[in-house]
Amino acid sequence: MMLGFLLARAGVDVVVLEKHADFFRDFRGDTIHPSTLELMHELGLLDEFLKLPHQKVEEFSAQVGEEHVHMVDLRHLPTHCKYIALMPQWDFLNFLAAHGKRYRTFDLRMDAEATDLIEEGGRVVGLRTKTPDGEMSIRADLVVGADGRHSTVRERAGFTSEDFGAPMDVLWFRLSRKQSDEAETFGHIEAGLMMIILNRGDYWQCAYVIPKGGIDRVRAAGLDVFRKSVVKMSPYLADRVAELKSWDDVKLLTVAVDRLKQWWRPGLICIGDAAHAMSPIGGVGVNLAVQDAVAAANRLAAPLKAGTASNEDLQAIQARRTLPVHFTQRFQLIMQNPAVSAHHAEPDHQPRALRHAKAEAAAAVQDVRDVSVAAPHSRAFPGGGHTARARAYAGYAVRALERPAAAAWS
């Protein structure tokens, strides 16, 4: 949606396909990071955007065993918004769609599912779609696959990916929030247990981590056992955990961390989760997708208008975006793997696994603290182990914002 909006703003004819009749899907990524808010500012849309209902997260802490760790403080960032905005993704997408429709070159088609690619002479020249009115063919100079981690475009293109492994899945649910509750977004890690709770105003959005493929075991143990596990992690939820009345109130997110070896073919490129599925650690997925869209729009707007978009343009987009995607995924793996490994530890070994998780998390967090102030203006990326990669990512994430060529598009 972001790429369609930016290209239409630049005068490029765009058709955006949305598989569903609306954008309303619960428990989608809704953490809008400072980098994305900075983009909205540069587009002149920030004030209007922030009128949408949202909550602000300026800092994040976690309990690791008995130790309370202050993980992230965003209040010093060199951006207009020094916080994460928690906003339902359907509001974000509706906002972009409304602004896209201001341009005659923007054509949004709802309830239109891409089912296959149209190829001629080794080049992708369009899509086949399924709509309420039947199947349709849409021809285009360029097809962009932005259809998520289960991308049909990616599969039909025959792309191959590197799978970096994700030892966890996540159960999403919501519980009511009381005014007497603490306001802070919070995480809790114990041996064999991990839960994140996000303040959504009148409710808590909760993410309960389970071992990869463990949903059948969780359900077999029963909903009452699951409720007790939730209360063990956050005792103040005891008076409302009964709001989970059935497993229908608990949604499964199957976690994947992978990256396409090549994101493009002649006439086609994938971006966002279709190119690189992210872990939910850090809530970065939608923000990386937005950054991909800005990089693609900046590179493609002029050649698409001139009818000269080339393989070199597509290759350049992947080359530009590979480094931030690589470091983000590495940082996610650094943070998730030691903590989640406690799920698989034998009971006698769980205290040791938890100590290892605490040490790894503390080291990575300290690197973020050390670098988030000092590194924004440095382009040095030290090599080495986990902490060096965390240090490199922290500096990159603060400073390397993709910026729209707004002046050229006015």
CSV table of C-alpha atoms in Angstrom, one decimal:
chain,number,residue,atom,x,y,z
A,1,MET,CA,0.0,0.0,0.0
A,2,MET,CA,2.8,2.4,0.9
A,3,LEU,CA,4.6,1.8,-2.4
A,4,GLY,CA,1.4,2.2,-4.4
A,5,PHE,CA,0.7,5.5,-2.6
A,6,LEU,CA,4.3,6.8,-3.2
A,7,LEU,CA,4.3,5.8,-6.9
A,8,ALA,CA,0.9,7.3,-7.5
A,9,ARG,CA,2.1,10.5,-5.8
A,10,ALA,CA,4.9,10.5,-8.3
A,11,GLY,CA,2.5,10.2,-11.2
A,12,VAL,CA,2.9,6.5,-11.9
A,13,ASP,CA,-0.2,4.5,-12.8
A,14,VAL,CA,-0.6,1.9,-10.1
A,15,VAL,CA,-3.1,-0.9,-9.4
A,16,VAL,CA,-3.1,-2.1,-5.8
A,17,LEU,CA,-4.7,-5.5,-5.1
A,18,GLU,CA,-6.1,-6.4,-1.7
A,19,LYS,CA,-7.1,-10.0,-1.2
A,20,HIS,CA,-9.8,-9.2,1.3
A,21,ALA,CA,-12.9,-7.0,1.2
A,22,ASP,CA,-11.5,-4.8,4.0
A,23,PHE,CA,-8.3,-4.4,6.0
A,24,PHE,CA,-9.8,-5.6,9.3
A,25,ARG,CA,-7.7,-8.5,10.6
A,26,ASP,CA,-7.0,-8.8,14.3
A,27,PHE,CA,-3.5,-9.2,15.7
A,28,ARG,CA,-1.7,-7.8,12.7
A,29,GLY,CA,1.6,-5.9,13.2
A,30,ASP,CA,0.7,-2.6,14.7
A,31,THR,CA,3.9,-1.2,16.1
A,32,ILE,CA,4.7,2.0,14.1
A,33,HIS,CA,8.3,2.8,14.8
A,34,PRO,CA,9.9,6.3,15.0
A,35,SER,CA,11.5,5.7,11.5
A,36,THR,CA,8.0,5.3,10.0
A,37,LEU,CA,6.6,8.2,11.9
A,38,GLU,CA,9.5,10.3,10.6
A,39,LEU,CA,8.6,9.3,7.1
A,40,MET,CA,5.0,10.4,7.7
A,41,HIS,CA,6.4,13.8,8.9
A,42,GLU,CA,8.5,14.1,5.7
A,43,LEU,CA,5.4,13.4,3.6
A,44,GLY,CA,3.5,16.1,5.5
A,45,LEU,CA,1.0,13.6,6.9
A,46,LEU,CA,2.2,13.2,10.5
A,47,ASP,CA,-0.3,15.6,12.2
A,48,GLU,CA,-3.2,14.0,10.5
A,49,PHE,CA,-1.9,10.5,11.1
A,50,LEU,CA,-1.5,11.0,14.8
A,51,LYS,CA,-5.2,12.0,15.0
A,52,LEU,CA,-5.9,8.3,14.6
A,53,PRO,CA,-6.3,6.4,17.9
A,54,HIS,CA,-3.0,5.1,19.1
A,55,GLN,CA,-0.9,4.6,22.2
A,56,LYS,CA,2.7,5.7,22.8
A,57,VAL,CA,5.6,3.5,23.9
A,58,GLU,CA,8.6,5.5,24.9
A,59,GLU,CA,10.4,2.8,26.9
A,60,PHE,CA,10.2,-1.0,27.4
A,61,SER,CA,11.3,-3.1,30.3
A,62,ALA,CA,11.4,-6.8,31.0
A,63,GLN,CA,11.6,-9.2,34.0
A,64,VAL,CA,14.2,-11.9,33.3
A,65,GLY,CA,13.9,-14.4,36.2
A,66,GLU,CA,13.9,-12.2,39.3
A,67,GLU,CA,15.8,-9.3,37.6
A,68,HIS,CA,14.1,-6.3,36.2
A,69,VAL,CA,15.9,-5.1,33.0
A,70,HIS,CA,15.3,-1.7,31.4
A,71,MET,CA,15.5,-2.7,27.7
A,72,VAL,CA,14.8,0.3,25.5
A,73,ASP,CA,14.4,4.1,25.9
A,74,LEU,CA,13.4,5.9,22.7
A,75,ARG,CA,13.2,9.4,24.2
A,76,HIS,CA,16.6,10.5,23.0
A,77,LEU,CA,16.2,9.6,19.3
A,78,PRO,CA,17.0,12.2,16.7
A,79,THR,CA,13.4,12.0,15.2
A,80,HIS,CA,10.3,14.1,15.6
A,81,CYS,CA,8.5,11.3,17.4
A,82,LYS,CA,10.6,9.7,20.1
A,83,TYR,CA,8.2,6.8,20.6
A,84,ILE,CA,6.5,3.8,19.0
A,85,ALA,CA,2.9,4.4,18.1
A,86,LEU,CA,0.7,1.3,18.7
A,87,MET,CA,-2.0,1.6,16.1
A,88,PRO,CA,-4.1,-1.1,14.5
A,89,GLN,CA,-2.7,-1.9,11.1
A,90,TRP,CA,-6.2,-1.6,9.5
A,91,ASP,CA,-6.2,2.1,10.5
A,92,PHE,CA,-2.7,2.5,9.0
A,93,LEU,CA,-3.7,0.9,5.7
A,94,ASN,CA,-7.1,2.8,5.5
A,95,PHE,CA,-5.1,6.0,6.0
A,96,LEU,CA,-2.7,5.2,3.2
A,97,ALA,CA,-5.6,4.1,0.9
A,98,ALA,CA,-7.5,7.3,1.5
A,99,HIS,CA,-4.5,9.4,0.7
A,100,GLY,CA,-3.7,7.3,-2.4
A,101,LYS,CA,-7.2,7.8,-3.7
A,102,ARG,CA,-6.4,11.5,-4.0
A,103,TYR,CA,-4.4,10.7,-7.0
A,104,ARG,CA,-6.0,9.8,-10.3
A,105,THR,CA,-3.1,7.3,-11.0
A,106,PHE,CA,-4.0,5.2,-7.9
A,107,ASP,CA,-6.4,2.3,-8.4
A,108,LEU,CA,-7.2,0.2,-5.3
A,109,ARG,CA,-9.1,-3.0,-6.0
A,110,MET,CA,-10.5,-4.7,-2.9
A,111,ASP,CA,-11.5,-8.4,-2.7
A,112,ALA,CA,-9.0,-9.1,-5.5
A,113,GLU,CA,-6.6,-12.0,-4.9
A,114,ALA,CA,-3.5,-12.6,-7.0
A,115,THR,CA,-3.5,-16.3,-8.1
A,116,ASP,CA,-0.8,-16.5,-10.7
A,117,LEU,CA,1.8,-14.6,-12.8
A,118,ILE,CA,1.5,-13.9,-16.5
A,119,GLU,CA,4.9,-14.5,-18.2
A,120,GLU,CA,6.0,-13.8,-21.8
A,121,GLY,CA,9.5,-14.5,-23.1
A,122,GLY,CA,11.0,-15.1,-19.6
A,123,ARG,CA,9.6,-11.8,-18.3
A,124,VAL,CA,6.7,-11.3,-15.8
A,125,VAL,CA,4.1,-9.0,-17.6
A,126,GLY,CA,1.2,-9.2,-15.3
A,127,LEU,CA,-1.0,-11.1,-12.8
A,128,ARG,CA,-4.1,-13.3,-12.8
A,129,THR,CA,-6.6,-12.4,-10.1
A,130,LYS,CA,-9.7,-13.8,-8.6
A,131,THR,CA,-12.5,-11.3,-7.9
A,132,PRO,CA,-16.2,-11.5,-7.0
A,133,ASP,CA,-16.9,-10.8,-10.7
A,134,GLY,CA,-14.7,-13.7,-11.8
A,135,GLU,CA,-11.1,-14.1,-12.9
A,136,MET,CA,-9.3,-11.2,-14.4
A,137,SER,CA,-5.9,-10.5,-16.0
A,138,ILE,CA,-3.9,-7.3,-15.2
A,139,ARG,CA,-0.9,-6.5,-17.3
A,140,ALA,CA,1.8,-4.2,-15.9
A,141,ASP,CA,5.4,-3.0,-16.6
A,142,LEU,CA,6.3,-4.2,-13.1
A,143,VAL,CA,4.6,-6.6,-10.6
A,144,VAL,CA,5.4,-6.1,-6.9
A,145,GLY,CA,4.8,-9.0,-4.5
A,146,ALA,CA,3.9,-7.4,-1.2
A,147,ASP,CA,1.6,-10.2,-0.1
A,148,GLY,CA,3.2,-11.3,3.1
A,149,ARG,CA,5.1,-14.3,4.4
A,150,HIS,CA,2.7,-16.7,2.6
A,151,SER,CA,3.1,-14.9,-0.6
A,152,THR,CA,1.5,-16.3,-3.7
A,153,VAL,CA,3.6,-14.1,-5.9
A,154,ARG,CA,6.8,-15.4,-4.2
A,155,GLU,CA,5.7,-19.0,-4.7
A,156,ARG,CA,4.6,-18.6,-8.3
A,157,ALA,CA,7.8,-16.9,-9.1
A,158,GLY,CA,9.8,-19.9,-7.9
A,159,PHE,CA,12.0,-17.9,-5.6
A,160,THR,CA,14.2,-19.8,-3.1
A,161,SER,CA,14.8,-18.6,0.4
A,162,GLU,CA,17.3,-19.0,3.2
A,163,ASP,CA,15.5,-20.2,6.4
A,164,PHE,CA,17.3,-19.0,9.5
A,165,GLY,CA,15.0,-20.9,11.9
A,166,ALA,CA,12.6,-19.7,14.5
A,167,PRO,CA,12.4,-21.9,17.6
A,168,MET,CA,9.1,-20.3,18.6
A,169,ASP,CA,5.5,-19.6,17.7
A,170,VAL,CA,3.3,-17.0,19.4
A,171,LEU,CA,-0.2,-17.1,20.9
A,172,TRP,CA,-1.9,-13.7,20.6
A,173,PHE,CA,-4.9,-12.8,22.9
A,174,ARG,CA,-6.3,-9.7,24.6
A,175,LEU,CA,-7.4,-9.1,28.1
A,176,SER,CA,-9.1,-6.0,29.5
A,177,ARG,CA,-6.9,-3.3,31.1
A,178,LYS,CA,-7.8,-1.4,34.3
A,179,GLN,CA,-6.8,2.1,35.1
A,180,SER,CA,-5.0,0.8,38.2
A,181,ASP,CA,-2.7,-1.3,36.0
A,182,GLU,CA,0.8,0.0,35.2
A,183,ALA,CA,0.9,1.7,31.8
A,184,GLU,CA,4.3,0.4,30.7
A,185,THR,CA,4.7,-2.2,27.9
A,186,PHE,CA,6.4,-5.1,29.5
A,187,GLY,CA,8.0,-8.5,28.9
A,188,HIS,CA,8.6,-11.4,31.2
A,189,ILE,CA,11.0,-14.3,30.7
A,190,GLU,CA,11.3,-17.4,32.9
A,191,ALA,CA,12.8,-20.8,32.2
A,192,GLY,CA,10.4,-22.3,29.7
A,193,LEU,CA,8.1,-19.2,29.6
A,194,MET,CA,8.0,-15.9,27.8
A,195,MET,CA,5.2,-13.3,27.5
A,196,ILE,CA,5.0,-9.8,26.2
A,197,ILE,CA,2.1,-7.4,27.0
A,198,LEU,CA,1.4,-4.3,25.0
A,199,ASN,CA,-0.7,-1.4,26.4
A,200,ARG,CA,-3.6,-0.8,24.0
A,201,GLY,CA,-5.5,1.7,26.2
A,202,ASP,CA,-8.5,-0.2,27.4
A,203,TYR,CA,-7.0,-3.7,26.9
A,204,TRP,CA,-3.7,-5.5,27.0
A,205,GLN,CA,-2.5,-7.2,23.8
A,206,CYS,CA,-0.6,-10.3,24.9
A,207,ALA,CA,1.9,-12.4,23.1
A,208,TYR,CA,2.6,-15.7,24.8
A,209,VAL,CA,5.6,-17.6,23.4
A,210,ILE,CA,5.5,-21.4,22.9
A,211,PRO,CA,8.0,-23.8,21.3
A,212,LYS,CA,7.8,-24.1,17.6
A,213,GLY,CA,5.0,-26.5,16.7
A,214,GLY,CA,3.9,-26.7,20.3
A,215,ILE,CA,0.3,-25.6,19.8
A,216,ASP,CA,-1.2,-29.1,19.9
A,217,ARG,CA,0.5,-29.8,23.3
A,218,VAL,CA,-0.7,-26.5,24.7
A,219,ARG,CA,-4.3,-27.2,23.6
A,220,ALA,CA,-4.1,-30.8,24.8
A,221,ALA,CA,-3.2,-29.6,28.3
A,222,GLY,CA,-6.4,-27.5,28.4
A,223,LEU,CA,-7.4,-23.9,28.5
A,224,ASP,CA,-7.4,-23.8,32.3
A,225,VAL,CA,-3.7,-24.8,32.4
A,226,PHE,CA,-2.9,-22.1,29.8
A,227,ARG,CA,-4.8,-19.5,31.9
A,228,LYS,CA,-2.7,-20.4,34.9
A,229,SER,CA,0.5,-20.0,32.9
A,230,VAL,CA,-0.6,-16.5,31.9
A,231,VAL,CA,-1.3,-15.6,35.6
A,232,LYS,CA,2.1,-17.0,36.6
A,233,MET,CA,3.7,-14.6,34.2
A,234,SER,CA,1.5,-11.6,35.1
A,235,PRO,CA,-0.3,-12.2,38.4
A,236,TYR,CA,-2.3,-9.0,38.2
A,237,LEU,CA,-4.3,-10.5,35.3
A,238,ALA,CA,-5.7,-13.2,37.6
A,239,ASP,CA,-9.0,-11.3,37.9
A,240,ARG,CA,-9.6,-11.2,34.2
A,241,VAL,CA,-7.9,-14.2,32.6
A,242,ALA,CA,-11.4,-15.9,32.5
A,243,GLU,CA,-12.1,-13.6,29.6
A,244,LEU,CA,-10.3,-16.3,27.6
A,245,LYS,CA,-13.5,-18.4,27.3
A,246,SER,CA,-12.3,-20.7,24.5
A,247,TRP,CA,-9.4,-21.3,22.2
A,248,ASP,CA,-11.2,-19.1,19.7
A,249,ASP,CA,-10.0,-16.2,21.9
A,250,VAL,CA,-6.3,-17.3,21.3
A,251,LYS,CA,-4.8,-16.8,17.9
A,252,LEU,CA,-1.7,-18.7,16.7
A,253,LEU,CA,1.1,-16.8,14.9
A,254,THR,CA,3.5,-19.2,13.2
A,255,VAL,CA,6.8,-17.5,13.3
A,256,ALA,CA,9.3,-17.6,10.5
A,257,VAL,CA,12.6,-15.9,9.8
A,258,ASP,CA,13.8,-16.2,6.3
A,259,ARG,CA,15.1,-14.1,3.3
A,260,LEU,CA,14.9,-14.6,-0.4
A,261,LYS,CA,18.3,-15.2,-2.0
A,262,GLN,CA,17.1,-13.1,-4.9
A,263,TRP,CA,14.1,-10.8,-4.6
A,264,TRP,CA,13.5,-10.1,-8.3
A,265,ARG,CA,13.1,-11.5,-11.8
A,266,PRO,CA,12.6,-9.5,-15.0
A,267,GLY,CA,9.3,-7.6,-14.5
A,268,LEU,CA,8.9,-8.7,-10.8
A,269,ILE,CA,10.2,-7.8,-7.4
A,270,CYS,CA,9.1,-8.9,-3.8
A,271,ILE,CA,9.3,-6.6,-0.8
A,272,GLY,CA,8.3,-6.7,2.8
A,273,ASP,CA,7.5,-10.1,4.4
A,274,ALA,CA,7.2,-11.6,0.8
A,275,ALA,CA,11.0,-11.0,0.5
A,276,HIS,CA,12.1,-11.4,4.1
A,277,ALA,CA,9.8,-12.8,6.8
A,278,MET,CA,10.6,-11.3,10.2
A,279,SER,CA,10.3,-12.6,13.8
A,280,PRO,CA,7.8,-10.6,15.9
A,281,ILE,CA,10.7,-9.7,18.2
A,282,GLY,CA,10.8,-5.9,18.2
A,283,GLY,CA,7.7,-5.5,16.1
A,284,VAL,CA,9.8,-4.4,13.1
A,285,GLY,CA,8.0,-6.2,10.2
A,286,VAL,CA,5.7,-3.5,9.0
A,287,ASN,CA,8.4,-0.9,9.4
A,288,LEU,CA,10.9,-2.8,7.3
A,289,ALA,CA,8.2,-3.2,4.7
A,290,VAL,CA,7.7,0.6,4.7
A,291,GLN,CA,11.4,1.1,4.3
A,292,ASP,CA,11.5,-1.3,1.3
A,293,ALA,CA,8.6,0.6,-0.2
A,294,VAL,CA,10.4,4.0,0.1
A,295,ALA,CA,13.6,2.6,-1.4
A,296,ALA,CA,11.7,1.0,-4.3
A,297,ALA,CA,9.7,4.2,-5.0
A,298,ASN,CA,12.8,6.4,-5.0
A,299,ARG,CA,14.5,4.1,-7.4
A,300,LEU,CA,11.6,3.2,-9.7
A,301,ALA,CA,9.4,6.3,-9.9
A,302,ALA,CA,11.3,8.0,-12.7
A,303,PRO,CA,12.0,4.9,-14.8
A,304,LEU,CA,8.5,3.6,-14.5
A,305,LYS,CA,7.1,6.9,-15.8
A,306,ALA,CA,9.6,6.9,-18.6
A,307,GLY,CA,9.0,3.2,-19.4
A,308,THR,CA,12.6,2.3,-18.8
A,309,ALA,CA,12.6,0.3,-15.6
A,310,SER,CA,15.3,-2.3,-15.8
A,311,ASN,CA,16.7,-5.4,-14.1
A,312,GLU,CA,19.5,-3.1,-12.8
A,313,ASP,CA,16.9,-1.0,-10.9
A,314,LEU,CA,15.4,-4.1,-9.3
A,315,GLN,CA,18.9,-5.4,-8.4
A,316,ALA,CA,19.7,-2.0,-6.9
A,317,ILE,CA,16.7,-2.1,-4.6
A,318,GLN,CA,17.6,-5.5,-3.2
A,319,ALA,CA,21.2,-4.4,-2.8
A,320,ARG,CA,20.2,-1.3,-0.9
A,321,ARG,CA,17.8,-3.2,1.4
A,322,THR,CA,19.8,-6.3,2.1
A,323,LEU,CA,22.0,-4.8,4.8
A,324,PRO,CA,19.3,-3.4,7.1
A,325,VAL,CA,17.2,-6.6,6.7
A,326,HIS,CA,20.3,-8.8,7.4
A,327,PHE,CA,21.2,-6.9,10.6
A,328,THR,CA,17.6,-6.7,11.8
A,329,GLN,CA,17.1,-10.5,11.4
A,330,ARG,CA,20.5,-11.2,13.1
A,331,PHE,CA,19.5,-9.0,16.1
A,332,GLN,CA,16.1,-10.7,16.3
A,333,LEU,CA,17.9,-14.1,16.5
A,334,ILE,CA,20.3,-12.8,19.1
A,335,MET,CA,17.4,-11.8,21.3
A,336,GLN,CA,15.0,-14.7,20.8
A,337,ASN,CA,17.2,-17.8,20.6
A,338,PRO,CA,18.8,-17.8,24.1
A,339,ALA,CA,15.5,-17.0,25.8
A,340,VAL,CA,13.4,-19.5,23.9
A,341,SER,CA,16.0,-22.3,24.3
A,342,ALA,CA,14.8,-22.5,27.9
A,343,HIS,CA,11.6,-24.1,26.6
A,344,HIS,CA,13.6,-27.1,25.4
A,345,ALA,CA,15.9,-27.4,28.4
A,346,GLU,CA,15.4,-30.3,30.8
A,347,PRO,CA,14.0,-29.2,34.2
A,348,ASP,CA,17.4,-29.6,35.9
A,349,HIS,CA,19.0,-27.5,33.3
A,350,GLN,CA,16.4,-24.7,33.1
A,351,PRO,CA,18.1,-22.4,35.7
A,352,ARG,CA,21.3,-22.5,33.7
A,353,ALA,CA,19.4,-21.9,30.4
A,354,LEU,CA,17.7,-18.9,32.1
A,355,ARG,CA,21.0,-17.5,33.3
A,356,HIS,CA,22.3,-17.8,29.7
A,357,ALA,CA,19.2,-16.0,28.4
A,358,LYS,CA,19.7,-13.2,30.9
A,359,ALA,CA,23.4,-12.8,30.0
A,360,GLU,CA,22.7,-12.7,26.3
A,361,ALA,CA,19.7,-10.3,26.7
A,362,ALA,CA,21.7,-8.0,29.0
A,363,ALA,CA,24.7,-7.9,26.7
A,364,ALA,CA,22.5,-7.0,23.7
A,365,VAL,CA,20.5,-4.4,25.6
A,366,GLN,CA,23.7,-2.8,26.8
A,367,ASP,CA,25.1,-2.6,23.3
A,368,VAL,CA,21.9,-0.9,22.2
A,369,ARG,CA,22.2,1.6,25.0
A,370,ASP,CA,25.9,2.3,24.2
A,371,VAL,CA,25.4,2.7,20.5
A,372,SER,CA,22.0,4.3,20.1
A,373,VAL,CA,23.4,7.7,21.1
A,374,ALA,CA,27.0,7.4,19.8
A,375,ALA,CA,26.5,5.5,16.6
A,376,PRO,CA,23.8,7.5,14.6
A,377,HIS,CA,26.5,9.4,12.7
A,378,SER,CA,29.0,6.6,12.3
A,379,ARG,CA,29.1,4.3,9.4
A,380,ALA,CA,31.5,1.8,10.9
A,381,PHE,CA,30.2,-1.7,11.3
A,382,PRO,CA,32.4,-3.7,13.7
A,383,GLY,CA,32.6,-7.4,13.0
A,384,GLY,CA,32.7,-10.2,15.4
A,385,GLY,CA,30.2,-12.0,17.7
A,386,HIS,CA,26.7,-11.5,18.9
A,387,THR,CA,27.3,-8.2,20.7
A,388,ALA,CA,29.1,-6.7,17.8
A,389,ARG,CA,26.2,-7.5,15.5
A,390,ALA,CA,23.8,-6.1,18.0
A,391,ARG,CA,25.9,-2.9,18.1
A,392,ALA,CA,26.0,-2.6,14.4
A,393,TYR,CA,22.3,-3.1,14.1
A,394,ALA,CA,21.5,-0.6,16.8
A,395,GLY,CA,23.5,2.2,15.1
A,396,TYR,CA,22.1,1.4,11.7
A,397,ALA,CA,18.5,1.3,12.9
A,398,VAL,CA,18.7,4.8,14.3
A,399,ARG,CA,20.2,6.5,11.4
A,400,ALA,CA,19.5,4.7,8.1
A,401,LEU,CA,16.0,5.9,7.4
A,402,GLU,CA,14.8,5.6,3.8
A,403,ARG,CA,13.6,9.1,2.8
A,404,PRO,CA,11.1,9.9,0.0
A,405,ALA,CA,12.3,12.2,-2.8
A,406,ALA,CA,9.4,14.5,-1.9
A,407,ALA,CA,10.7,17.6,-3.6
A,408,ALA,CA,11.0,15.8,-6.9
A,409,TRP,CA,7.4,14.5,-6.7
A,410,SER,CA,5.6,17.7,-5.8
